[in-house]
Amino acid sequence: MNIESKRLMLRAVEPDDARFLADIINDPEVRSILGAYDLVFPVSVDMEERWIAAESKTEDVHLIVTLKKGSAPLGILSLKDINKRNGSAHLSIILEKKSWDRGYGTEAVTEVLSFLFHKKNMHRVWLRVAEYNERAIACYKKCGFKVEGTLREDHYASDAWHSSLVMSVLDKDFRRKRS
Amino acid sequence: MIRGEKVDLIALTMDYLPSYLKWFNDPEVTDMLGDTRFPMSEGKEREWIEQQLTPKDSYRVFTIRTKKGKLIGNCGYNDIDYQNRYVVLGIDIGEKDMWDNGYGEVVIRTLTKIAFEELAMHKVELGVHSTNERAIACYKKCGFVIEGCEREHDFYRGGYIDSLRMGILKDEWLRLKKKK
């Protein structure tokens, strides 16, 4: 079963996606804003294949974002640390550079939040974002996330310490925003 | 350990094997569970306990221990559904001389409380033989209402009998709690 929005489709990650994942993660410009991911070294297609195989044995969920028209992947949206009792999950999304600034991130995240809150009966979705990733922060705010704290100097990059923000959205925030 | 009134609900260990073997080989005890069993060997009972020692998200078994330290039966959540936010309770007082002492009621109240207060459940439910008047009265006392009748659902002592579904919702439980 895939998750569909107006323009996008989200499907499960498959071994064939290894090349796409290696390509986006190796893109210096993509990498430079993903402070929270701790990406320093280059990755190979083989490494990504092994990562996909290892992830298939976990409870984490990785979805490839594509356009409904055409199947080329635009990005990956992940849900990690899914805690069933507390109804919480950690969300992250990476889009390839040429798909930036088209509202795809907002559309994909909003659709996944709707799925989590309305279909999976979850309570809280949270994320961590580098404080200098203004595009992402604006996108998450549009989706209903609120900043709830700062992880001070939690990562080192370009010869300096940087902080990340923690943002979250609750089911009631999301319902209120919708109505 | 979950502290209740009169009893504690404790985690299973292999040490309890003799008690479980006794309870589950007692037809008067197991027949009520809607599940007549073949005589249970020590090896099979051991295997069953072994499985419970790697707990799953979807169900959980506890052993019932009186405050004096006597093991009297087992109970638990037969089904934990975090998406729909309900649990199905199961209880079984294996020590027959402890029947009619109100232990069942405190266990049900404790499991219900934990389900609502710690597991954030929306509903707690259970199934009971329509002929088991003692149990039905106990569940009603705990605030459960009859939601439906599963007709001729269980084969019991030579014939089919109805099984009742009973349940209590979070807001009903909150109302009962306030009244106290």
PDB file of N, CA, C and O in Angstrom, chain A residues 131-132 152-163:
ATOM      1  N   GLU A 131      19.950  24.006  13.113  1.00  0.00           N
ATOM      2  CA  GLU A 131      19.326  25.321  13.309  1.00  0.00           C
ATOM      3  C   GLU A 131      19.547  26.263  12.115  1.00  0.00           C
ATOM      4  O   GLU A 131      18.833  27.224  11.952  1.00  0.00           O
ATOM      5  N   TYR A 132      20.551  25.945  11.286  1.00  0.00           N
ATOM      6  CA  TYR A 132      20.822  26.792  10.114  1.00  0.00           C
ATOM      7  C   TYR A 132      20.059  26.300   8.879  1.00  0.00           C
ATOM      8  O   TYR A 132      20.154  26.890   7.811  1.00  0.00           O
ATOM      9  N   ARG A 152      22.106  22.023  22.160  1.00  0.00           N
ATOM     10  CA  ARG A 152      23.210  22.956  22.007  1.00  0.00           C
ATOM     11  C   ARG A 152      24.470  22.268  21.482  1.00  0.00           C
ATOM     12  O   ARG A 152      24.894  21.272  22.047  1.00  0.00           O
ATOM     13  N   GLU A 153      25.018  22.832  20.419  1.00  0.00           N
ATOM     14  CA  GLU A 153      26.282  22.359  19.857  1.00  0.00           C
ATOM     15  C   GLU A 153      26.332  20.832  19.797  1.00  0.00           C
ATOM     16  O   GLU A 153      27.250  20.216  20.310  1.00  0.00           O
ATOM     17  N   ASP A 154      25.321  20.256  19.150  1.00  0.00           N
ATOM     18  CA  ASP A 154      25.262  18.789  19.108  1.00  0.00           C
ATOM     19  C   ASP A 154      25.996  18.207  17.906  1.00  0.00           C
ATOM     20  O   ASP A 154      26.095  17.001  17.785  1.00  0.00           O
ATOM     21  N   HIS A 155      26.463  19.072  16.986  1.00  0.00           N
ATOM     22  CA  HIS A 155      27.268  18.522  15.895  1.00  0.00           C
ATOM     23  C   HIS A 155      28.331  19.503  15.426  1.00  0.00           C
ATOM     24  O   HIS A 155      28.190  20.722  15.561  1.00  0.00           O
ATOM     25  N   TYR A 156      29.376  18.914  14.892  1.00  0.00           N
ATOM     26  CA  TYR A 156      30.526  19.692  14.448  1.00  0.00           C
ATOM     27  C   TYR A 156      30.586  19.634  12.942  1.00  0.00           C
ATOM     28  O   TYR A 156      30.484  18.556  12.352  1.00  0.00           O
ATOM     29  N   ALA A 157      30.728  20.788  12.282  1.00  0.00           N
ATOM     30  CA  ALA A 157      30.826  20.807  10.827  1.00  0.00           C
ATOM     31  C   ALA A 157      31.487  22.095  10.393  1.00  0.00           C
ATOM     32  O   ALA A 157      31.311  23.136  11.054  1.00  0.00           O
ATOM     33  N   SER A 158      32.242  22.066   9.300  1.00  0.00           N
ATOM     34  CA  SER A 158      32.921  23.253   8.781  1.00  0.00           C
ATOM     35  C   SER A 158      33.670  23.981   9.886  1.00  0.00           C
ATOM     36  O   SER A 158      33.549  25.199  10.032  1.00  0.00           O
ATOM     37  N   ASP A 159      34.395  23.220  10.658  1.00  0.00           N
ATOM     38  CA  ASP A 159      35.261  23.767  11.695  1.00  0.00           C
ATOM     39  C   ASP A 159      34.527  24.574  12.763  1.00  0.00           C
ATOM     40  O   ASP A 159      35.044  25.576  13.252  1.00  0.00           O
ATOM     41  N   ALA A 160      33.302  24.143  13.095  1.00  0.00           N
ATOM     42  CA  ALA A 160      32.583  24.844  14.167  1.00  0.00           C
ATOM     43  C   ALA A 160      31.515  23.931  14.753  1.00  0.00           C
ATOM     44  O   ALA A 160      31.042  23.007  14.094  1.00  0.00           O
ATOM     45  N   TRP A 161      31.155  24.245  15.982  1.00  0.00           N
ATOM     46  CA  TRP A 161      30.038  23.536  16.610  1.00  0.00           C
ATOM     47  C   TRP A 161      28.729  24.190  16.199  1.00  0.00           C
ATOM     48  O   TRP A 161      28.660  25.413  16.098  1.00  0.00           O
ATOM     49  N   HIS A 162      27.703  23.368  15.969  1.00  0.00           N
ATOM     50  CA  HIS A 162      26.388  23.881  15.607  1.00  0.00           C
ATOM     51  C   HIS A 162      25.329  23.214  16.468  1.00  0.00           C
ATOM     52  O   HIS A 162      25.522  22.091  16.933  1.00  0.00           O
ATOM     53  N   SER A 163      24.218  23.911  16.611  1.00  0.00           N
ATOM     54  CA  SER A 163      23.117  23.354  17.405  1.00  0.00           C
ATOM     55  C   SER A 163      22.012  22.833  16.503  1.00  0.00           C
ATOM     56  O   SER A 163      21.932  23.193  15.327  1.00  0.00           O
TER      57      SER A 163
END
